[in-house]
Amino acid sequence: MGKGTRFEGKVAIVTASTQGIGFAIAQRLGLEGASVVISSRKQQNVDAAAEKLRAKGIEVLAVVCHVSNAQQRKSLIDNTVQKYGKIDIVVSNAAANPSVDTILETKESVLDKLWEINVKASILLLKDASPHLQKGSSVVIISSITGYNPPASLAMYGVTKTALLGLTKALAAEMAPNIRVNCVAPGYVPTNFASFLATNDAMRQELEGKTLLGRLGTTEDMAAATAFLASDDAAYITGETIVVSGGMPSRL
């Protein structure tokens, strides 16, 4: 894809962006001209991802950030502002799914971790970033189709993703009129995070059968929707969630 210019001169932070959907989002924003700030928990992953992006001519700042670590979150924001002087786009993509237990069997420590990483960290990240956002800035939160219909094996994960749908609405009202806040709810996308899709043929076929388009999603599908919402093409859209699931049912 040729380099568009929707994000020329823009600075975008994408959390959990060294692989999978987060990496695809950072790459898409970068190919359209953004300076991208990528982050994840491990230095070597951040360095490797930065190299890949730079090889495509993208301007990158790579920062180690475990989203539930207050100090690292602050340094993600501080490093960005120090280098680029502003923040135009924040994509909150970090998520954990440490358990396949039913909700009532889930250990309290796991409940805490799910809430902490999937919901609370998004709030705290935006709290740190918001003083540096300006008129025309845009926030995109990454939820999941499981937020609409939590499946048994991902039930508590799904419930945390439901919370993000509400958070999107509430923050859109709170940050208006200068800052837009929207959400992407991906369907099933084979990534390391969802490794069961790559390895379990029966499950993959079953999920493909639930889509209208007869295939699972790609990380690029998710990046395209995220880039749209982050861009001025979506200048009159806020508080909305786009479900990117190949027509897999979410709601009426």
XYZ file of C-alpha atoms in Angstrom, residues 12 39 66 92 95 102 124 171 173 181 189 216 220:
13
model
C 0.334 8.205 17.630
C 5.355 -0.297 23.392
C 3.765 -2.746 30.981
C -5.334 1.483 23.803
C -5.206 -6.921 27.007
C -15.719 -20.054 34.276
C -4.992 5.486 33.695
C -15.137 9.098 27.816
C -18.950 12.562 26.531
C -13.202 8.588 21.577
C -8.199 -12.938 14.393
C -11.461 -15.123 10.100
C -4.826 -5.547 8.708
